[in-house]
């Protein structure tokens, strides 16, 4: 038995039941009801050379981040420019038409005037023989839009012109245009769009829409503006329907249809009305790229610092708990209570 008024020994089991509250950002108190001992909590202060190393690492990480953003932007721009260059070269090939078996009496201006009903022509190149002072009987025409070249090949090949039958086709450096046309139609989603040329200059977009809406609901009708006339057009444009069947019906019914005293030339659209350059994405300015990289590096640095602090605090807390528990379990009293005889 124990003597009266002497504290009973604290068993290890009771010590295990004592709760310990550890607050990393404040003081540490040992157990409810026990004497509260103030224990300050501080993380270890870094030395000067360690702080310098951290700052150098942060600076290097930010520089690498900015360099990576700028490199990615440059590669994206180069890839986009290369892609657009290839598309422009492809469309340029589709714009060219070979015309053979031309009568020697046919002049360049006559040829241009006859083919311009399909669309505006950029250039007409006729081979000239200096010995005979005549052309060699063939020429190359370059249209502004591939639809004009497509219609010219479709409707002028084999026709009589100047007493001879013309041979109209693709240049020899373009073996087959069908796969390229199909790729352009699929990429720009042109299944519902048609090209119309030979439009009388006095007709308006509303007039053309009124005629073509008989085949289905029209999304838009856009005639190419004429810079020389404020409210005029150049005699061709694009019409887009809500579905592809309406576009097919319009091509089948309206091609070579007389409207306003002129024959319309209608085919499926091949290129977008605004040209390929309209699809180029705007590049991110260098200043914006640097700012974006700087913010990204700062956020990553803050996240890394927060994770490091949590790890250090958790490790310190677990070690402190282990140390306190070990002291309580193995602490021996300063005196042994006397036994009652």
mmCIF file of C-alpha atoms in Angstrom:
data_model
loop_
_atom_site.group_PDB
_atom_site.id
_atom_site.type_symbol
_atom_site.label_atom_id
_atom_site.label_comp_id
_atom_site.label_asym_id
_atom_site.label_seq_id
_atom_site.Cartn_x
_atom_site.Cartn_y
_atom_site.Cartn_z
ATOM 1 C CA UNK A 1 0.000 0.000 0.000
ATOM 2 C CA UNK A 2 1.004 3.577 -0.546
ATOM 3 C CA UNK A 3 1.298 6.220 2.138
ATOM 4 C CA UNK A 4 -1.433 8.771 2.462
ATOM 5 C CA UNK A 5 -1.126 12.135 0.708
ATOM 6 C CA UNK A 6 1.469 10.759 -1.637
ATOM 7 C CA UNK A 7 0.862 10.879 -5.353
ATOM 8 C CA UNK A 8 0.187 7.559 -6.971
ATOM 9 C CA UNK A 9 2.733 6.472 -9.562
ATOM 10 C CA UNK A 10 1.769 7.170 -13.136
ATOM 11 C CA UNK A 11 1.648 4.012 -15.185
ATOM 12 C CA UNK A 12 2.804 3.769 -18.786
ATOM 13 C CA UNK A 13 -0.773 3.012 -19.894
ATOM 14 C CA UNK A 14 -2.054 6.243 -18.367
ATOM 15 C CA UNK A 15 0.725 8.170 -20.057
ATOM 16 C CA UNK A 16 -0.312 6.752 -23.411
ATOM 17 C CA UNK A 17 -3.827 8.085 -22.840
ATOM 18 C CA UNK A 18 -2.549 11.615 -22.257
ATOM 19 C CA UNK A 19 -3.298 13.818 -25.241
ATOM 20 C CA UNK A 20 -0.663 16.090 -26.706
ATOM 21 C CA UNK A 21 -1.528 19.096 -28.854
ATOM 22 C CA UNK A 22 1.170 20.315 -31.212
ATOM 23 C CA UNK A 23 0.674 23.486 -33.175
ATOM 24 C CA UNK A 24 3.461 24.086 -35.719
ATOM 25 C CA UNK A 25 2.814 27.824 -35.884
ATOM 26 C CA UNK A 26 2.464 28.404 -32.124
ATOM 27 C CA UNK A 27 3.359 27.103 -28.670
ATOM 28 C CA UNK A 28 3.212 23.442 -27.665
ATOM 29 C CA UNK A 29 1.202 22.366 -24.568
ATOM 30 C CA UNK A 30 1.549 18.972 -22.933
ATOM 31 C CA UNK A 31 -1.693 17.354 -21.837
ATOM 32 C CA UNK A 32 -4.966 18.745 -20.483
ATOM 33 C CA UNK A 33 -4.926 19.343 -16.725
ATOM 34 C CA UNK A 34 -1.179 19.146 -16.430
ATOM 35 C CA UNK A 35 1.213 21.985 -15.902
ATOM 36 C CA UNK A 36 1.375 24.001 -19.117
ATOM 37 C CA UNK A 37 4.945 24.468 -20.194
ATOM 38 C CA UNK A 38 5.521 26.997 -22.969
ATOM 39 C CA UNK A 39 7.632 25.487 -25.737
ATOM 40 C CA UNK A 40 8.448 27.851 -28.640
ATOM 41 C CA UNK A 41 8.343 26.387 -32.155
ATOM 42 C CA UNK A 42 10.716 27.703 -34.810
ATOM 43 C CA UNK A 43 11.958 26.319 -38.109
ATOM 44 C CA UNK A 44 15.659 26.208 -38.544
ATOM 45 C CA UNK A 45 16.989 29.422 -40.059
ATOM 46 C CA UNK A 46 18.864 29.005 -43.312
ATOM 47 C CA UNK A 47 22.395 30.269 -43.523
ATOM 48 C CA UNK A 48 23.407 33.048 -45.903
ATOM 49 C CA UNK A 49 25.025 30.804 -48.517
ATOM 50 C CA UNK A 50 21.977 28.527 -48.460
ATOM 51 C CA UNK A 51 19.636 31.453 -49.129
ATOM 52 C CA UNK A 52 21.929 32.598 -51.921
ATOM 53 C CA UNK A 53 21.819 29.128 -53.471
ATOM 54 C CA UNK A 54 18.018 29.095 -53.309
ATOM 55 C CA UNK A 55 17.768 32.514 -54.979
ATOM 56 C CA UNK A 56 20.145 31.426 -57.741
ATOM 57 C CA UNK A 57 18.074 28.275 -58.268
ATOM 58 C CA UNK A 58 14.850 30.307 -58.475
ATOM 59 C CA UNK A 59 16.416 32.703 -60.969
ATOM 60 C CA UNK A 60 17.719 29.845 -63.101
ATOM 61 C CA UNK A 61 14.320 28.099 -63.016
ATOM 62 C CA UNK A 62 12.566 31.292 -64.130
ATOM 63 C CA UNK A 63 15.052 31.825 -66.977
ATOM 64 C CA UNK A 64 14.556 28.258 -68.160
ATOM 65 C CA UNK A 65 10.778 28.653 -67.958
ATOM 66 C CA UNK A 66 10.857 31.856 -70.021
ATOM 67 C CA UNK A 67 13.194 30.251 -72.554
ATOM 68 C CA UNK A 68 10.897 27.227 -72.861
ATOM 69 C CA UNK A 69 7.818 29.418 -73.427
ATOM 70 C CA UNK A 70 9.565 31.510 -76.084
ATOM 71 C CA UNK A 71 10.933 28.398 -77.801
ATOM 72 C CA UNK A 72 7.499 26.792 -77.848
ATOM 73 C CA UNK A 73 5.979 29.970 -79.281
ATOM 74 C CA UNK A 74 8.647 30.192 -81.989
ATOM 75 C CA UNK A 75 8.193 26.551 -82.964
ATOM 76 C CA UNK A 76 4.420 27.014 -83.122
ATOM 77 C CA UNK A 77 4.779 30.070 -85.358
ATOM 78 C CA UNK A 78 7.239 28.318 -87.657
ATOM 79 C CA UNK A 79 4.992 25.275 -87.905
ATOM 80 C CA UNK A 80 1.963 27.448 -88.698
ATOM 81 C CA UNK A 81 3.885 29.440 -91.302
ATOM 82 C CA UNK A 82 5.193 26.270 -92.941
ATOM 83 C CA UNK A 83 1.715 24.773 -92.990
ATOM 84 C CA UNK A 84 0.230 27.914 -94.547
ATOM 85 C CA UNK A 85 3.064 28.046 -97.077
ATOM 86 C CA UNK A 86 2.321 24.487 -98.189
ATOM 87 C CA UNK A 87 -1.396 25.256 -98.460
ATOM 88 C CA UNK A 88 -0.735 28.418 -100.455
ATOM 89 C CA UNK A 89 1.537 26.484 -102.814
ATOM 90 C CA UNK A 90 -1.140 23.828 -103.231
ATOM 91 C CA UNK A 91 -3.827 26.408 -103.958
ATOM 92 C CA UNK A 92 -1.465 28.176 -106.372
ATOM 93 C CA UNK A 93 -1.142 24.927 -108.316
ATOM 94 C CA UNK A 94 -4.923 24.516 -108.341
ATOM 95 C CA UNK A 95 -5.259 28.056 -109.721
ATOM 96 C CA UNK A 96 -3.179 27.284 -112.831
ATOM 97 C CA UNK A 97 -4.629 25.981 -116.090
ATOM 98 C CA UNK A 98 -2.895 24.739 -119.233
ATOM 99 C CA UNK A 99 -4.497 25.747 -122.530
ATOM 100 C CA UNK A 100 -3.224 24.047 -125.698
ATOM 101 C CA UNK A 101 -4.082 23.932 -129.400
ATOM 102 C CA UNK A 102 -4.579 27.691 -129.530
ATOM 103 C CA UNK A 103 -5.036 29.275 -132.948
ATOM 104 C CA UNK A 104 -2.239 31.624 -133.994
ATOM 105 C CA UNK A 105 -4.825 34.330 -134.572
ATOM 106 C CA UNK A 106 -5.875 34.283 -130.901
ATOM 107 C CA UNK A 107 -4.220 36.972 -128.847
ATOM 108 C CA UNK A 108 -3.541 37.011 -125.134
ATOM 109 C CA UNK A 109 -6.314 39.506 -124.394
ATOM 110 C CA UNK A 110 -8.864 37.404 -126.301
ATOM 111 C CA UNK A 111 -7.924 34.349 -124.276
ATOM 112 C CA UNK A 112 -8.191 36.234 -120.992
ATOM 113 C CA UNK A 113 -11.581 37.698 -121.883
ATOM 114 C CA UNK A 114 -13.012 34.296 -122.822
ATOM 115 C CA UNK A 115 -11.841 32.565 -119.630
ATOM 116 C CA UNK A 116 -12.651 35.400 -117.218
ATOM 117 C CA UNK A 117 -16.315 34.339 -117.096
ATOM 118 C CA UNK A 118 -15.238 31.595 -114.682
ATOM 119 C CA UNK A 119 -13.493 33.976 -112.304
ATOM 120 C CA UNK A 120 -10.866 36.710 -112.114
ATOM 121 C CA UNK A 121 -7.557 35.895 -113.809
ATOM 122 C CA UNK A 122 -4.201 36.960 -112.405
ATOM 123 C CA UNK A 123 -1.896 36.271 -115.334
ATOM 124 C CA UNK A 124 -1.868 34.863 -118.856
ATOM 125 C CA UNK A 125 1.466 33.462 -120.061
ATOM 126 C CA UNK A 126 1.734 32.598 -123.760
ATOM 127 C CA UNK A 127 4.931 31.072 -125.113
ATOM 128 C CA UNK A 128 6.441 33.293 -127.785
ATOM 129 C CA UNK A 129 8.571 32.134 -130.740
ATOM 130 C CA UNK A 130 11.022 34.916 -131.679
ATOM 131 C CA UNK A 131 11.773 33.306 -135.045
ATOM 132 C CA UNK A 132 8.184 33.324 -136.298
ATOM 133 C CA UNK A 133 7.060 36.269 -134.151
ATOM 134 C CA UNK A 134 4.075 34.186 -133.077
ATOM 135 C CA UNK A 135 3.102 32.290 -129.966
ATOM 136 C CA UNK A 136 3.717 28.552 -129.804
ATOM 137 C CA UNK A 137 0.064 27.574 -129.556
ATOM 138 C CA UNK A 138 -0.261 27.096 -125.813
ATOM 139 C CA UNK A 139 -0.556 29.214 -122.697
ATOM 140 C CA UNK A 140 -0.866 29.053 -118.917
ATOM 141 C CA UNK A 141 -3.628 30.903 -117.105
ATOM 142 C CA UNK A 142 -3.558 31.601 -113.389
ATOM 143 C CA UNK A 143 -6.880 32.338 -111.709
ATOM 144 C CA UNK A 144 -7.251 34.130 -108.407
ATOM 145 C CA UNK A 145 -9.352 31.282 -107.009
ATOM 146 C CA UNK A 146 -9.138 27.532 -107.673
ATOM 147 C CA UNK A 147 -12.863 27.329 -108.437
ATOM 148 C CA UNK A 148 -12.315 29.443 -111.562
ATOM 149 C CA UNK A 149 -9.659 27.033 -112.808
ATOM 150 C CA UNK A 150 -11.879 24.048 -112.010
ATOM 151 C CA UNK A 151 -14.798 25.481 -114.011
ATOM 152 C CA UNK A 152 -12.524 26.440 -116.927
ATOM 153 C CA UNK A 153 -11.191 22.888 -117.229
ATOM 154 C CA UNK A 154 -14.655 21.434 -116.878
ATOM 155 C CA UNK A 155 -16.368 23.639 -119.463
ATOM 156 C CA UNK A 156 -13.662 24.775 -121.917
ATOM 157 C CA UNK A 157 -11.827 21.540 -122.671
ATOM 158 C CA UNK A 158 -12.681 20.422 -126.207
ATOM 159 C CA UNK A 159 -14.601 23.565 -127.132
ATOM 160 C CA UNK A 160 -14.015 25.330 -130.452
ATOM 161 C CA UNK A 161 -12.131 28.581 -130.110
ATOM 162 C CA UNK A 162 -10.681 30.492 -133.040
ATOM 163 C CA UNK A 163 -11.340 27.604 -135.396
ATOM 164 C CA UNK A 164 -9.528 25.006 -133.255
ATOM 165 C CA UNK A 165 -10.524 22.721 -130.400
ATOM 166 C CA UNK A 166 -8.880 23.785 -127.176
ATOM 167 C CA UNK A 167 -7.106 21.384 -124.873
ATOM 168 C CA UNK A 168 -7.610 22.600 -121.310
ATOM 169 C CA UNK A 169 -6.312 20.781 -118.268
ATOM 170 C CA UNK A 170 -4.043 20.834 -115.256
ATOM 171 C CA UNK A 171 -0.324 21.590 -115.618
ATOM 172 C CA UNK A 172 2.001 18.597 -115.796
ATOM 173 C CA UNK A 173 3.395 19.292 -112.297
ATOM 174 C CA UNK A 174 -0.036 18.550 -110.810
ATOM 175 C CA UNK A 175 -0.860 14.966 -111.671
ATOM 176 C CA UNK A 176 -4.204 14.669 -109.881
ATOM 177 C CA UNK A 177 -6.110 17.496 -108.234
ATOM 178 C CA UNK A 178 -9.034 15.477 -106.865
ATOM 179 C CA UNK A 179 -7.317 14.277 -103.641
ATOM 180 C CA UNK A 180 -6.070 17.807 -102.920
ATOM 181 C CA UNK A 181 -9.516 19.304 -103.505
ATOM 182 C CA UNK A 182 -11.121 16.689 -101.263
ATOM 183 C CA UNK A 183 -8.594 17.483 -98.526
ATOM 184 C CA UNK A 184 -9.302 21.227 -98.726
ATOM 185 C CA UNK A 185 -13.061 20.671 -98.663
ATOM 186 C CA UNK A 186 -12.782 18.451 -95.600
ATOM 187 C CA UNK A 187 -10.356 20.751 -93.755
ATOM 188 C CA UNK A 188 -12.384 23.924 -94.237
ATOM 189 C CA UNK A 189 -15.754 22.133 -94.000
ATOM 190 C CA UNK A 190 -16.929 23.358 -97.381
ATOM 191 C CA UNK A 191 -19.452 20.599 -98.066
ATOM 192 C CA UNK A 192 -22.356 23.062 -97.814
ATOM 193 C CA UNK A 193 -20.729 25.900 -99.780
ATOM 194 C CA UNK A 194 -20.853 26.661 -103.511
ATOM 195 C CA UNK A 195 -19.008 29.056 -105.817
ATOM 196 C CA UNK A 196 -20.956 31.183 -108.296
ATOM 197 C CA UNK A 197 -19.427 33.283 -111.096
ATOM 198 C CA UNK A 198 -20.872 35.123 -114.084
ATOM 199 C CA UNK A 199 -23.155 37.206 -111.851
ATOM 200 C CA UNK A 200 -24.433 40.379 -113.482
ATOM 201 C CA UNK A 201 -22.847 43.431 -111.898
ATOM 202 C CA UNK A 202 -26.247 45.067 -111.308
ATOM 203 C CA UNK A 203 -27.485 42.175 -109.155
ATOM 204 C CA UNK A 204 -27.148 42.365 -105.374
ATOM 205 C CA UNK A 205 -26.597 39.720 -102.725
ATOM 206 C CA UNK A 206 -30.310 39.813 -101.916
ATOM 207 C CA UNK A 207 -31.168 39.189 -105.582
ATOM 208 C CA UNK A 208 -28.842 36.185 -105.765
ATOM 209 C CA UNK A 209 -30.094 34.805 -102.440
ATOM 210 C CA UNK A 210 -33.690 35.085 -103.617
ATOM 211 C CA UNK A 211 -32.895 32.850 -106.601
ATOM 212 C CA UNK A 212 -30.750 30.261 -104.814
ATOM 213 C CA UNK A 213 -32.887 29.884 -101.686
ATOM 214 C CA UNK A 214 -35.220 27.684 -103.736
ATOM 215 C CA UNK A 215 -32.821 24.774 -103.046
ATOM 216 C CA UNK A 216 -32.673 25.191 -99.264
ATOM 217 C CA UNK A 217 -32.099 27.585 -96.412
ATOM 218 C CA UNK A 218 -29.093 29.841 -97.019
ATOM 219 C CA UNK A 219 -26.653 30.577 -94.194
ATOM 220 C CA UNK A 220 -24.965 33.419 -96.071
ATOM 221 C CA UNK A 221 -24.499 34.821 -99.569
ATOM 222 C CA UNK A 222 -21.309 36.813 -100.036
ATOM 223 C CA UNK A 223 -20.299 38.489 -103.296
ATOM 224 C CA UNK A 224 -16.686 39.572 -103.671
ATOM 225 C CA UNK A 225 -16.558 43.384 -103.262
ATOM 226 C CA UNK A 226 -15.086 45.550 -106.004
ATOM 227 C CA UNK A 227 -12.601 48.092 -104.578
ATOM 228 C CA UNK A 228 -13.220 50.431 -107.514
ATOM 229 C CA UNK A 229 -16.956 50.608 -106.752
ATOM 230 C CA UNK A 230 -18.109 51.258 -103.172
ATOM 231 C CA UNK A 231 -21.328 49.254 -103.436
ATOM 232 C CA UNK A 232 -20.384 46.985 -106.341
ATOM 233 C CA UNK A 233 -19.054 43.425 -106.650
ATOM 234 C CA UNK A 234 -16.705 41.615 -109.032
ATOM 235 C CA UNK A 235 -19.249 39.205 -110.500
ATOM 236 C CA UNK A 236 -18.605 36.145 -108.329
ATOM 237 C CA UNK A 237 -19.110 34.990 -104.767
ATOM 238 C CA UNK A 238 -19.959 32.178 -102.361
ATOM 239 C CA UNK A 239 -23.223 30.798 -101.037
ATOM 240 C CA UNK A 240 -23.446 28.480 -98.053
ATOM 241 C CA UNK A 241 -26.460 26.278 -97.284
ATOM 242 C CA UNK A 242 -27.469 24.562 -94.076
ATOM 243 C CA UNK A 243 -26.845 21.109 -95.585
ATOM 244 C CA UNK A 244 -24.796 19.526 -98.333
ATOM 245 C CA UNK A 245 -27.766 18.218 -100.319
ATOM 246 C CA UNK A 246 -29.003 21.754 -100.973
ATOM 247 C CA UNK A 247 -25.542 22.700 -102.248
ATOM 248 C CA UNK A 248 -25.455 19.697 -104.598
ATOM 249 C CA UNK A 249 -28.928 20.494 -105.949
ATOM 250 C CA UNK A 250 -27.952 24.121 -106.561
ATOM 251 C CA UNK A 251 -24.832 23.105 -108.515
ATOM 252 C CA UNK A 252 -26.765 20.601 -110.625
ATOM 253 C CA UNK A 253 -29.591 23.022 -111.451
ATOM 254 C CA UNK A 254 -27.942 26.456 -111.633
ATOM 255 C CA UNK A 255 -24.701 25.733 -113.515
ATOM 256 C CA UNK A 256 -24.938 27.532 -116.901
ATOM 257 C CA UNK A 257 -28.321 28.961 -115.910
ATOM 258 C CA UNK A 258 -29.037 32.344 -117.504
ATOM 259 C CA UNK A 259 -29.638 35.093 -114.971
ATOM 260 C CA UNK A 260 -29.851 38.740 -115.979
ATOM 261 C CA UNK A 261 -28.682 37.954 -119.515
ATOM 262 C CA UNK A 262 -25.515 36.117 -118.368
ATOM 263 C CA UNK A 263 -24.740 32.442 -117.866
ATOM 264 C CA UNK A 264 -23.950 31.488 -114.276
ATOM 265 C CA UNK A 265 -21.013 29.162 -113.621
ATOM 266 C CA UNK A 266 -21.567 27.149 -110.440
ATOM 267 C CA UNK A 267 -19.445 24.498 -108.699
ATOM 268 C CA UNK A 268 -18.665 23.253 -105.206
ATOM 269 C CA UNK A 269 -16.419 25.579 -103.204
ATOM 270 C CA UNK A 270 -12.766 24.614 -102.831
ATOM 271 C CA UNK A 271 -11.237 27.447 -100.795
ATOM 272 C CA UNK A 272 -12.657 29.713 -98.061
ATOM 273 C CA UNK A 273 -13.857 33.152 -99.211
ATOM 274 C CA UNK A 274 -11.360 35.019 -97.026
ATOM 275 C CA UNK A 275 -8.368 32.968 -98.144
ATOM 276 C CA UNK A 276 -6.035 30.725 -96.223
ATOM 277 C CA UNK A 277 -4.222 33.539 -94.417
ATOM 278 C CA UNK A 278 -7.343 34.221 -92.340
ATOM 279 C CA UNK A 279 -6.813 30.969 -90.434
ATOM 280 C CA UNK A 280 -3.415 32.042 -89.092
ATOM 281 C CA UNK A 281 -3.485 32.276 -85.313
ATOM 282 C CA UNK A 282 -2.116 35.465 -83.808
ATOM 283 C CA UNK A 283 1.232 35.023 -82.135
ATOM 284 C CA UNK A 284 1.675 35.751 -78.462
ATOM 285 C CA UNK A 285 3.756 38.936 -78.018
ATOM 286 C CA UNK A 286 7.211 38.321 -76.490
ATOM 287 C CA UNK A 287 6.401 40.543 -73.498
ATOM 288 C CA UNK A 288 3.270 38.520 -72.797
ATOM 289 C CA UNK A 289 5.221 35.282 -73.183
ATOM 290 C CA UNK A 290 7.855 36.463 -70.693
ATOM 291 C CA UNK A 291 5.168 37.589 -68.237
ATOM 292 C CA UNK A 292 3.354 34.273 -68.553
ATOM 293 C CA UNK A 293 6.560 32.339 -67.943
ATOM 294 C CA UNK A 294 7.401 34.547 -64.943
ATOM 295 C CA UNK A 295 4.000 34.006 -63.358
ATOM 296 C CA UNK A 296 4.211 30.273 -64.003
ATOM 297 C CA UNK A 297 7.646 30.072 -62.392
ATOM 298 C CA UNK A 298 6.437 32.095 -59.398
ATOM 299 C CA UNK A 299 3.428 29.840 -58.842
ATOM 300 C CA UNK A 300 5.570 26.721 -59.144
ATOM 301 C CA UNK A 301 8.070 28.199 -56.664
ATOM 302 C CA UNK A 302 5.304 28.976 -54.157
ATOM 303 C CA UNK A 303 3.870 25.477 -54.484
ATOM 304 C CA UNK A 304 7.311 23.944 -53.982
ATOM 305 C CA UNK A 305 7.955 26.140 -50.919
ATOM 306 C CA UNK A 306 4.589 25.196 -49.432
ATOM 307 C CA UNK A 307 5.213 21.500 -49.925
ATOM 308 C CA UNK A 308 8.693 21.828 -48.386
ATOM 309 C CA UNK A 309 7.267 23.649 -45.347
ATOM 310 C CA UNK A 310 4.545 21.029 -44.844
ATOM 311 C CA UNK A 311 7.089 18.228 -45.038
ATOM 312 C CA UNK A 312 9.425 19.942 -42.565
ATOM 313 C CA UNK A 313 6.593 20.761 -40.153
ATOM 314 C CA UNK A 314 5.203 17.246 -40.326
ATOM 315 C CA UNK A 315 8.637 15.743 -39.756
ATOM 316 C CA UNK A 316 9.313 18.077 -36.807
ATOM 317 C CA UNK A 317 5.910 17.318 -35.241
ATOM 318 C CA UNK A 318 6.356 13.557 -35.469
ATOM 319 C CA UNK A 319 9.833 13.750 -33.947
ATOM 320 C CA UNK A 320 8.603 16.007 -31.122
ATOM 321 C CA UNK A 321 5.706 13.672 -30.306
ATOM 322 C CA UNK A 322 8.041 10.712 -30.267
ATOM 323 C CA UNK A 323 10.459 12.516 -27.953
ATOM 324 C CA UNK A 324 7.726 13.591 -25.495
ATOM 325 C CA UNK A 325 6.225 10.137 -25.360
ATOM 326 C CA UNK A 326 9.623 8.547 -24.783
ATOM 327 C CA UNK A 327 10.343 10.901 -21.862
ATOM 328 C CA UNK A 328 6.996 10.129 -20.205
ATOM 329 C CA UNK A 329 7.292 6.394 -20.612
ATOM 330 C CA UNK A 330 10.807 6.077 -19.271
ATOM 331 C CA UNK A 331 10.901 8.923 -16.705
ATOM 332 C CA UNK A 332 11.740 7.718 -13.180
ATOM 333 C CA UNK A 333 10.401 9.599 -10.094
ATOM 334 C CA UNK A 334 12.905 11.514 -7.953
ATOM 335 C CA UNK A 335 11.996 9.483 -4.816
ATOM 336 C CA UNK A 336 10.294 6.216 -4.098
ATOM 337 C CA UNK A 337 7.190 6.373 -1.887
ATOM 338 C CA UNK A 338 7.761 4.731 1.523
ATOM 339 C CA UNK A 339 5.942 1.524 2.193
ATOM 340 C CA UNK A 340 3.556 1.384 5.174
ATOM 341 C CA UNK A 341 4.589 -1.215 7.605
#
